[in-house]
Amino acid sequence: MTASSTRRSTAVRSRIAAVGAIAVAGTLLLTGCGDQTKSKNNDSGSGSASAAAPLADKLPASIRQAGIIKVGSDIAYAPVEFKDGAGKTVGMDPDLADAMGKQLGVKFQFENGTFDALLTGIRSKRYDIAMSAMTDNKSRQEGVDPDSGKKVGEGVDFVDYLTAGVSIYTRKGDTGGISTWSDLCGKKLAVERGTVSEDLAKSETKKCTGGKKITIEAFDDDQQAQTRLRSGGADAASSDFPVAAYAVKTSGGGKDFQLVGDQVEAAPYGIAVAKGNNQLRDALQAAMDAVIKSGEYQKILAKWGAEDGAVKESVINGGK
C-alpha cells in the first residue's frame, strides 16, 4: 500500500493528488500469512502472449511462454485496487497492468493477499511480482525490518511508477483536535498492518510526552480500519492520500469522514520484483515507460484521481 523508508523504515507509503481531483471513479514486514485467495473475476490482463506486442522479447522465456505474470496484491485499497460490485478487480494498478500487458504480450493475473505477506509471497515464488500501492523504500529494498533494523529477507527491487503521500482522516465533524501527527498522542489510530501509516505511527508515538502514547490498531486491510473508525472505535485512521481521499469522497455518500491536516512524506510507489530477477524487472520498466510515453498512463491516473502523482519516467529503486 505507501512511503519513504517505512501497502509502505519510518517514512511513508503515499500518493499525491488534490482532494478535488479524487473522483468517485477513482509493507517490508515479513510477518503473517493472511488471505491468499486468487481473484477469480479479474479481467485486468491483456490475454495470451502475442508476437505483435512490441516488448514481448524482453520478458524471461518462462513467463513469455506461460503468457501470465502472477501479481500479489491487497485488493481492498480503493481506488488503487479493489473489487467492484460484480466482484471484478478494478482500479489504477489493474488498469496500468493491463496497459503494460499489451506492451509485453502477457496477462497480469492479480491474486489477493494481505499486504504484509506480499513480499514473502514473492520469495516463496507464489507471485512473480507485487503491485499493491507499495512504497519503494530502502528497508524493503534491503530486506530490513523497519522496527528492529535487522535483516529479515533478501529484499526486492522496485519499478517505480507514481508518487504519493500519507494522510490522516477522522469522522466527519468529529476531529478531536487532530490536524497533525503529533495531535495523535493519547488517541487511537486505525491503520492497515504493514503499511507506512503503521510505521509512521510507531515512530511518532516515541515522540509523545506525558505518557500519552498513540494507541495503534492495525488491521488486515484498509476497509477494516475504516469500519473501526466509522463505528467510533478509533479517533482517526491513516492511509495513502489517494485512498484516504477516496474514502472521504465515497463512504456514506461523503458523510462519514473528513481529511485533517496535510499529507506527509511523499514517496514512490513501486512494483516489487525479487532480487536477481533483472530481466523481468527491466521488462516491466520498459513497459511502464512505454505506457507513460503513449499518454495512456496519464489517462489512467486521471480516471482514478491520481494524476498529481504522475511521474515522467519509470526508475529502478528510486525510494530512499
mmCIF file of C-alpha atoms in Angstrom:
data_model
loop_
_atom_site.group_PDB
_atom_site.id
_atom_site.type_symbol
_atom_site.label_atom_id
_atom_site.label_comp_id
_atom_site.label_asym_id
_atom_site.label_seq_id
_atom_site.Cartn_x
_atom_site.Cartn_y
_atom_site.Cartn_z
ATOM 1 C CA MET A 1 0.000 0.000 0.000
ATOM 2 C CA THR A 2 2.819 3.574 0.556
ATOM 3 C CA ALA A 3 6.143 5.645 1.894
ATOM 4 C CA SER A 4 9.683 6.608 2.395
ATOM 5 C CA SER A 5 11.581 4.199 4.467
ATOM 6 C CA THR A 6 8.640 2.870 6.197
ATOM 7 C CA ARG A 7 0.520 -1.106 1.492
ATOM 8 C CA ARG A 8 4.720 1.338 2.606
ATOM 9 C CA SER A 9 11.621 2.444 7.935
ATOM 10 C CA THR A 10 9.657 5.145 9.280
ATOM 11 C CA ALA A 11 8.761 7.192 6.272
ATOM 12 C CA VAL A 12 5.601 6.787 4.264
ATOM 13 C CA ARG A 13 3.705 4.799 1.782
ATOM 14 C CA SER A 14 1.931 7.579 -0.124
ATOM 15 C CA ARG A 15 0.295 9.081 -3.123
ATOM 16 C CA ILE A 16 -0.173 12.697 -4.195
ATOM 17 C CA ALA A 17 -3.344 14.174 -5.636
ATOM 18 C CA ALA A 18 -5.588 17.109 -4.820
ATOM 19 C CA VAL A 19 -8.728 16.244 -2.891
ATOM 20 C CA GLY A 20 -10.875 17.741 -5.584
ATOM 21 C CA ALA A 21 -9.127 15.536 -8.140
ATOM 22 C CA ILE A 22 -10.192 12.357 -6.413
ATOM 23 C CA ALA A 23 -13.288 11.368 -8.309
ATOM 24 C CA VAL A 24 -15.755 8.732 -7.286
ATOM 25 C CA ALA A 25 -14.179 6.642 -10.052
ATOM 26 C CA GLY A 26 -11.202 6.903 -8.504
ATOM 27 C CA THR A 27 4.832 -3.351 3.714
ATOM 28 C CA LEU A 28 8.540 -4.851 4.125
ATOM 29 C CA LEU A 29 7.199 -6.581 7.144
ATOM 30 C CA LEU A 30 7.523 -10.276 6.583
ATOM 31 C CA THR A 31 5.036 -11.450 9.200
ATOM 32 C CA GLY A 32 1.711 -13.065 8.759
ATOM 33 C CA CYS A 33 0.271 -15.133 6.007
ATOM 34 C CA GLY A 34 -3.235 -13.761 5.665
ATOM 35 C CA ASP A 35 -5.748 -14.433 2.959
ATOM 36 C CA GLN A 36 -4.031 -15.556 -0.213
ATOM 37 C CA THR A 37 -7.044 -16.349 -2.364
ATOM 38 C CA LYS A 38 -6.932 -15.847 -6.114
ATOM 39 C CA SER A 39 -9.010 -13.101 -7.654
ATOM 40 C CA LYS A 40 -11.157 -15.260 -9.891
ATOM 41 C CA ASN A 41 -13.051 -12.447 -11.517
ATOM 42 C CA ASN A 42 -10.039 -10.389 -12.595
ATOM 43 C CA ASP A 43 -10.106 -9.129 -16.174
ATOM 44 C CA SER A 44 -7.105 -6.814 -15.827
ATOM 45 C CA GLY A 45 -4.890 -8.620 -18.304
ATOM 46 C CA SER A 46 -4.285 -8.424 -21.983
ATOM 47 C CA GLY A 47 -4.764 -12.063 -22.907
ATOM 48 C CA SER A 48 -2.198 -14.602 -24.045
ATOM 49 C CA ALA A 49 1.232 -13.641 -25.313
ATOM 50 C CA SER A 50 1.206 -12.059 -28.726
ATOM 51 C CA ALA A 51 4.041 -11.689 -31.220
ATOM 52 C CA ALA A 52 2.593 -8.282 -32.039
ATOM 53 C CA ALA A 53 3.448 -6.978 -28.545
ATOM 54 C CA PRO A 54 6.470 -4.708 -29.083
ATOM 55 C CA LEU A 55 8.263 -5.593 -25.827
ATOM 56 C CA ALA A 56 7.481 -9.323 -25.588
ATOM 57 C CA ASP A 57 11.061 -10.373 -26.264
ATOM 58 C CA LYS A 58 12.270 -8.530 -23.163
ATOM 59 C CA LEU A 59 10.475 -10.972 -20.845
ATOM 60 C CA PRO A 60 12.077 -14.129 -19.427
ATOM 61 C CA ALA A 61 11.261 -17.080 -21.705
ATOM 62 C CA SER A 62 9.321 -18.898 -18.964
ATOM 63 C CA ILE A 63 6.915 -16.003 -18.467
ATOM 64 C CA ARG A 64 6.617 -15.335 -22.185
ATOM 65 C CA GLN A 65 5.669 -18.965 -22.762
ATOM 66 C CA ALA A 66 3.201 -19.037 -19.858
ATOM 67 C CA GLY A 67 1.604 -15.800 -21.027
ATOM 68 C CA ILE A 68 0.938 -14.776 -17.421
ATOM 69 C CA ILE A 69 2.583 -12.611 -14.765
ATOM 70 C CA LYS A 70 1.270 -13.553 -11.320
ATOM 71 C CA VAL A 71 0.655 -10.422 -9.266
ATOM 72 C CA GLY A 72 0.335 -10.400 -5.469
ATOM 73 C CA SER A 73 -1.941 -7.577 -4.362
ATOM 74 C CA ASP A 74 -4.066 -6.470 -1.416
ATOM 75 C CA ILE A 75 -7.257 -5.979 -3.403
ATOM 76 C CA ALA A 76 -9.035 -3.841 -0.805
ATOM 77 C CA TYR A 77 -7.403 -0.459 -1.313
ATOM 78 C CA ALA A 78 -9.676 1.677 -3.447
ATOM 79 C CA PRO A 79 -9.079 3.412 -5.767
ATOM 80 C CA VAL A 80 -5.736 1.701 -6.387
ATOM 81 C CA GLU A 81 -7.039 -1.867 -6.455
ATOM 82 C CA PHE A 82 -10.383 -3.161 -5.221
ATOM 83 C CA LYS A 83 -13.384 -5.311 -6.145
ATOM 84 C CA ASP A 84 -16.324 -3.641 -7.814
ATOM 85 C CA GLY A 85 -19.956 -4.568 -7.216
ATOM 86 C CA ALA A 86 -19.652 -7.525 -9.579
ATOM 87 C CA GLY A 87 -16.556 -8.880 -7.833
ATOM 88 C CA LYS A 88 -14.192 -7.801 -10.615
ATOM 89 C CA THR A 89 -10.723 -6.497 -9.706
ATOM 90 C CA VAL A 90 -10.548 -2.850 -10.774
ATOM 91 C CA GLY A 91 -8.559 0.283 -10.024
ATOM 92 C CA MET A 92 -5.495 2.215 -11.053
ATOM 93 C CA ASP A 93 -3.000 -0.650 -10.662
ATOM 94 C CA PRO A 94 -5.057 -3.174 -12.685
ATOM 95 C CA ASP A 95 -5.534 -0.601 -15.435
ATOM 96 C CA LEU A 96 -1.810 0.133 -15.565
ATOM 97 C CA ALA A 97 -1.056 -3.590 -15.548
ATOM 98 C CA ASP A 98 -3.449 -4.108 -18.448
ATOM 99 C CA ALA A 99 -1.700 -1.391 -20.440
ATOM 100 C CA MET A 100 1.709 -2.923 -19.657
ATOM 101 C CA GLY A 101 0.403 -6.344 -20.627
ATOM 102 C CA LYS A 102 -0.412 -5.072 -24.101
ATOM 103 C CA GLN A 103 3.195 -3.959 -24.475
ATOM 104 C CA LEU A 104 4.559 -7.287 -23.192
ATOM 105 C CA GLY A 105 2.016 -9.660 -24.714
ATOM 106 C CA VAL A 106 1.035 -11.257 -21.396
ATOM 107 C CA LYS A 107 -1.796 -11.168 -18.880
ATOM 108 C CA PHE A 108 -1.238 -9.717 -15.402
ATOM 109 C CA GLN A 109 -3.150 -12.115 -13.127
ATOM 110 C CA PHE A 110 -3.995 -10.390 -9.831
ATOM 111 C CA GLU A 111 -4.177 -12.639 -6.748
ATOM 112 C CA ASN A 112 -5.462 -11.352 -3.415
ATOM 113 C CA GLY A 113 -3.266 -11.403 -0.304
ATOM 114 C CA THR A 114 -2.766 -9.478 2.919
ATOM 115 C CA PHE A 115 -0.368 -6.597 2.355
ATOM 116 C CA ASP A 116 2.240 -7.608 4.925
ATOM 117 C CA ALA A 117 2.627 -11.048 3.296
ATOM 118 C CA LEU A 118 3.063 -9.963 -0.322
ATOM 119 C CA LEU A 119 6.861 -9.796 -0.271
ATOM 120 C CA THR A 120 7.013 -13.163 1.433
ATOM 121 C CA GLY A 121 4.879 -14.426 -1.444
ATOM 122 C CA ILE A 122 7.486 -13.218 -3.927
ATOM 123 C CA ARG A 123 10.255 -15.003 -2.018
ATOM 124 C CA SER A 124 8.252 -18.240 -1.997
ATOM 125 C CA LYS A 125 7.546 -17.791 -5.739
ATOM 126 C CA ARG A 126 3.810 -17.673 -5.156
ATOM 127 C CA TYR A 127 3.864 -14.408 -7.071
ATOM 128 C CA ASP A 128 6.139 -13.123 -9.815
ATOM 129 C CA ILE A 129 5.679 -9.540 -8.627
ATOM 130 C CA ALA A 130 3.740 -7.456 -6.117
ATOM 131 C CA MET A 131 1.751 -4.478 -7.345
ATOM 132 C CA SER A 132 -0.246 -3.026 -4.491
ATOM 133 C CA ALA A 133 0.325 0.696 -3.856
ATOM 134 C CA MET A 134 3.596 -0.388 -2.259
ATOM 135 C CA THR A 135 6.032 2.322 -1.256
ATOM 136 C CA ASP A 136 9.558 1.855 -2.545
ATOM 137 C CA ASN A 137 11.961 2.401 0.359
ATOM 138 C CA LYS A 138 15.406 1.250 1.457
ATOM 139 C CA SER A 139 14.136 -1.144 4.130
ATOM 140 C CA ARG A 140 12.154 -3.094 1.553
ATOM 141 C CA GLN A 141 14.941 -2.934 -1.000
ATOM 142 C CA GLU A 142 17.418 -4.310 1.554
ATOM 143 C CA GLY A 143 15.130 -6.754 3.374
ATOM 144 C CA VAL A 144 15.340 -4.934 6.715
ATOM 145 C CA ASP A 145 12.619 -4.840 9.375
ATOM 146 C CA PRO A 146 11.925 -1.102 9.927
ATOM 147 C CA ASP A 147 11.142 -1.693 13.618
ATOM 148 C CA SER A 148 14.210 -3.706 14.652
ATOM 149 C CA GLY A 149 16.626 -2.674 11.914
ATOM 150 C CA LYS A 150 17.521 -6.354 11.485
ATOM 151 C CA LYS A 151 17.929 -8.189 8.198
ATOM 152 C CA VAL A 152 14.868 -10.385 7.668
ATOM 153 C CA GLY A 153 14.976 -11.209 3.961
ATOM 154 C CA GLU A 154 16.722 -10.763 0.647
ATOM 155 C CA GLY A 155 14.891 -7.593 -0.215
ATOM 156 C CA VAL A 156 13.347 -6.698 -3.569
ATOM 157 C CA ASP A 157 13.860 -4.334 -6.463
ATOM 158 C CA PHE A 158 11.208 -1.787 -7.358
ATOM 159 C CA VAL A 159 9.974 -0.456 -10.671
ATOM 160 C CA ASP A 160 8.630 2.950 -9.656
ATOM 161 C CA TYR A 161 5.536 4.428 -11.313
ATOM 162 C CA LEU A 162 3.823 7.043 -9.080
ATOM 163 C CA THR A 163 4.455 9.442 -6.197
ATOM 164 C CA ALA A 164 2.178 9.567 -3.139
ATOM 165 C CA GLY A 165 1.938 10.721 0.495
ATOM 166 C CA VAL A 166 0.178 9.647 3.714
ATOM 167 C CA SER A 167 -2.917 11.312 5.200
ATOM 168 C CA ILE A 168 -4.997 11.260 8.385
ATOM 169 C CA TYR A 169 -8.786 11.335 8.405
ATOM 170 C CA THR A 170 -11.462 11.356 11.117
ATOM 171 C CA ARG A 171 -15.205 11.007 11.397
ATOM 172 C CA LYS A 172 -16.865 13.989 9.767
ATOM 173 C CA GLY A 173 -17.406 16.823 12.235
ATOM 174 C CA ASP A 174 -15.500 14.970 14.969
ATOM 175 C CA THR A 175 -11.796 15.742 14.519
ATOM 176 C CA GLY A 176 -10.969 15.629 18.235
ATOM 177 C CA GLY A 177 -8.484 18.444 17.693
ATOM 178 C CA ILE A 178 -6.400 16.294 15.331
ATOM 179 C CA SER A 179 -4.660 18.123 12.497
ATOM 180 C CA THR A 180 -1.074 16.815 12.694
ATOM 181 C CA TRP A 181 0.620 13.527 13.594
ATOM 182 C CA SER A 182 1.681 14.923 16.981
ATOM 183 C CA ASP A 183 -2.001 15.514 17.783
ATOM 184 C CA LEU A 184 -2.498 11.725 17.751
ATOM 185 C CA CYS A 185 -0.693 11.322 21.095
ATOM 186 C CA GLY A 186 -3.240 9.949 23.549
ATOM 187 C CA LYS A 187 -5.555 8.949 20.685
ATOM 188 C CA LYS A 188 -6.496 5.695 18.942
ATOM 189 C CA LEU A 189 -5.406 5.339 15.309
ATOM 190 C CA ALA A 190 -6.665 2.686 12.892
ATOM 191 C CA VAL A 191 -4.284 1.590 10.109
ATOM 192 C CA GLU A 192 -3.646 -1.306 7.764
ATOM 193 C CA ARG A 193 -0.970 -3.673 9.103
ATOM 194 C CA GLY A 194 2.469 -3.478 7.479
ATOM 195 C CA THR A 195 1.924 -0.096 5.849
ATOM 196 C CA VAL A 196 3.865 3.128 6.059
ATOM 197 C CA SER A 197 0.977 4.581 8.052
ATOM 198 C CA GLU A 198 1.646 1.976 10.750
ATOM 199 C CA ASP A 199 5.395 2.584 10.625
ATOM 200 C CA LEU A 200 4.929 6.341 10.835
ATOM 201 C CA ALA A 201 2.574 5.960 13.812
ATOM 202 C CA LYS A 202 5.157 3.774 15.613
ATOM 203 C CA SER A 203 7.790 6.413 15.008
ATOM 204 C CA GLU A 204 5.534 9.266 16.089
ATOM 205 C CA THR A 205 4.407 7.619 19.338
ATOM 206 C CA LYS A 206 8.060 7.566 20.512
ATOM 207 C CA LYS A 207 7.950 11.362 20.445
ATOM 208 C CA CYS A 208 4.820 11.614 22.614
ATOM 209 C CA THR A 209 5.257 13.090 26.106
ATOM 210 C CA GLY A 210 3.411 12.873 29.404
ATOM 211 C CA GLY A 211 2.634 9.206 28.969
ATOM 212 C CA LYS A 212 0.208 9.945 26.140
ATOM 213 C CA LYS A 213 1.143 7.370 23.506
ATOM 214 C CA ILE A 214 -0.664 6.631 20.260
ATOM 215 C CA THR A 215 -2.782 3.504 20.529
ATOM 216 C CA ILE A 216 -2.241 1.836 17.169
ATOM 217 C CA GLU A 217 -4.898 -0.603 15.973
ATOM 218 C CA ALA A 218 -3.619 -2.478 12.908
ATOM 219 C CA PHE A 219 -5.929 -4.442 10.631
ATOM 220 C CA ASP A 220 -5.509 -6.870 7.752
ATOM 221 C CA ASP A 221 -6.856 -4.373 5.227
ATOM 222 C CA ASP A 222 -7.790 -0.729 4.950
ATOM 223 C CA GLN A 223 -11.524 -1.379 4.790
ATOM 224 C CA GLN A 224 -11.394 -2.909 8.274
ATOM 225 C CA ALA A 225 -9.593 0.184 9.538
ATOM 226 C CA GLN A 226 -12.296 2.370 8.000
ATOM 227 C CA THR A 227 -15.009 0.299 9.654
ATOM 228 C CA ARG A 228 -13.284 0.698 13.027
ATOM 229 C CA LEU A 229 -13.204 4.470 12.640
ATOM 230 C CA ARG A 230 -16.756 4.675 11.331
ATOM 231 C CA SER A 231 -18.062 2.732 14.355
ATOM 232 C CA GLY A 232 -16.318 5.057 16.809
ATOM 233 C CA GLY A 233 -13.683 2.518 17.862
ATOM 234 C CA ALA A 234 -10.850 4.831 16.844
ATOM 235 C CA ASP A 235 -10.276 8.564 16.849
ATOM 236 C CA ALA A 236 -8.660 8.657 13.422
ATOM 237 C CA ALA A 237 -7.376 6.493 10.596
ATOM 238 C CA SER A 238 -4.457 6.855 8.211
ATOM 239 C CA SER A 239 -3.661 5.604 4.723
ATOM 240 C CA ASP A 240 -2.125 6.816 1.483
ATOM 241 C CA PHE A 241 -3.628 10.089 0.329
ATOM 242 C CA PRO A 242 -5.493 8.788 -2.741
ATOM 243 C CA VAL A 243 -7.073 6.054 -0.623
ATOM 244 C CA ALA A 244 -7.951 8.380 2.249
ATOM 245 C CA ALA A 245 -9.406 10.934 -0.157
ATOM 246 C CA TYR A 246 -11.420 8.254 -1.958
ATOM 247 C CA ALA A 247 -12.837 7.046 1.387
ATOM 248 C CA VAL A 248 -13.776 10.611 2.326
ATOM 249 C CA LYS A 249 -15.462 11.096 -1.051
ATOM 250 C CA THR A 250 -17.416 7.835 -1.169
ATOM 251 C CA SER A 251 -18.077 6.433 2.313
ATOM 252 C CA GLY A 252 -21.641 7.186 3.354
ATOM 253 C CA GLY A 253 -22.060 9.364 0.296
ATOM 254 C CA GLY A 254 -19.341 11.641 1.632
ATOM 255 C CA LYS A 255 -20.929 11.973 5.065
ATOM 256 C CA ASP A 256 -18.700 9.598 7.094
ATOM 257 C CA PHE A 257 -15.172 11.033 7.054
ATOM 258 C CA GLN A 258 -13.073 14.142 6.568
ATOM 259 C CA LEU A 259 -9.389 14.680 5.848
ATOM 260 C CA VAL A 260 -7.392 16.527 8.514
ATOM 261 C CA GLY A 261 -4.037 18.207 8.084
ATOM 262 C CA ASP A 262 -1.673 17.798 5.153
ATOM 263 C CA GLN A 263 -0.356 14.637 3.561
ATOM 264 C CA VAL A 264 3.249 13.930 4.556
ATOM 265 C CA GLU A 265 6.450 12.427 3.185
ATOM 266 C CA ALA A 266 5.644 11.761 -0.414
ATOM 267 C CA ALA A 267 7.491 8.743 -1.831
ATOM 268 C CA PRO A 268 7.354 6.498 -4.918
ATOM 269 C CA TYR A 269 5.069 3.553 -5.417
ATOM 270 C CA GLY A 270 6.870 0.622 -6.960
ATOM 271 C CA ILE A 271 6.217 -2.791 -8.492
ATOM 272 C CA ALA A 272 8.217 -5.252 -6.364
ATOM 273 C CA VAL A 273 10.374 -7.880 -8.096
ATOM 274 C CA ALA A 274 12.682 -10.464 -6.481
ATOM 275 C CA LYS A 275 16.372 -9.572 -6.304
ATOM 276 C CA GLY A 276 18.216 -11.178 -9.184
ATOM 277 C CA ASN A 277 15.165 -11.301 -11.446
ATOM 278 C CA ASN A 278 16.662 -8.500 -13.515
ATOM 279 C CA GLN A 279 15.199 -9.497 -16.867
ATOM 280 C CA LEU A 280 11.629 -9.320 -15.566
ATOM 281 C CA ARG A 281 12.376 -6.106 -13.682
ATOM 282 C CA ASP A 282 13.819 -4.405 -16.742
ATOM 283 C CA ALA A 283 10.974 -5.613 -18.958
ATOM 284 C CA LEU A 284 8.444 -4.107 -16.555
ATOM 285 C CA GLN A 285 10.323 -0.818 -16.521
ATOM 286 C CA ALA A 286 10.385 -0.712 -20.315
ATOM 287 C CA ALA A 287 6.660 -1.467 -20.457
ATOM 288 C CA MET A 288 5.806 1.213 -17.901
ATOM 289 C CA ASP A 289 7.908 3.755 -19.773
ATOM 290 C CA ALA A 290 6.100 2.855 -22.984
ATOM 291 C CA VAL A 291 2.724 3.359 -21.302
ATOM 292 C CA ILE A 292 3.870 6.724 -19.953
ATOM 293 C CA LYS A 293 5.137 7.904 -23.337
ATOM 294 C CA SER A 294 1.960 6.761 -25.107
ATOM 295 C CA GLY A 295 -0.226 9.057 -22.997
ATOM 296 C CA GLU A 296 -2.341 6.172 -21.710
ATOM 297 C CA TYR A 297 -0.665 6.473 -18.291
ATOM 298 C CA GLN A 298 -1.965 9.986 -17.783
ATOM 299 C CA LYS A 299 -5.465 8.950 -18.802
ATOM 300 C CA ILE A 300 -5.491 6.082 -16.300
ATOM 301 C CA LEU A 301 -4.282 8.284 -13.454
ATOM 302 C CA ALA A 302 -6.889 10.926 -14.276
ATOM 303 C CA LYS A 303 -9.610 8.263 -14.303
ATOM 304 C CA TRP A 304 -8.764 7.367 -10.686
ATOM 305 C CA GLY A 305 -7.952 10.871 -9.423
ATOM 306 C CA ALA A 306 -4.206 10.296 -9.047
ATOM 307 C CA GLU A 307 -2.836 12.495 -11.828
ATOM 308 C CA ASP A 308 -0.979 14.809 -9.425
ATOM 309 C CA GLY A 309 1.267 11.850 -8.538
ATOM 310 C CA ALA A 310 2.334 11.252 -12.146
ATOM 311 C CA VAL A 311 5.999 10.673 -12.978
ATOM 312 C CA LYS A 312 7.751 11.425 -16.272
ATOM 313 C CA GLU A 313 9.580 8.106 -16.402
ATOM 314 C CA SER A 314 9.872 4.845 -14.505
ATOM 315 C CA VAL A 315 13.046 4.318 -12.454
ATOM 316 C CA ILE A 316 14.525 1.388 -10.550
ATOM 317 C CA ASN A 317 14.777 1.663 -6.754
ATOM 318 C CA GLY A 318 14.137 5.394 -6.557
ATOM 319 C CA GLY A 319 12.945 5.203 -2.936
ATOM 320 C CA LYS A 320 15.051 6.490 -0.062
#
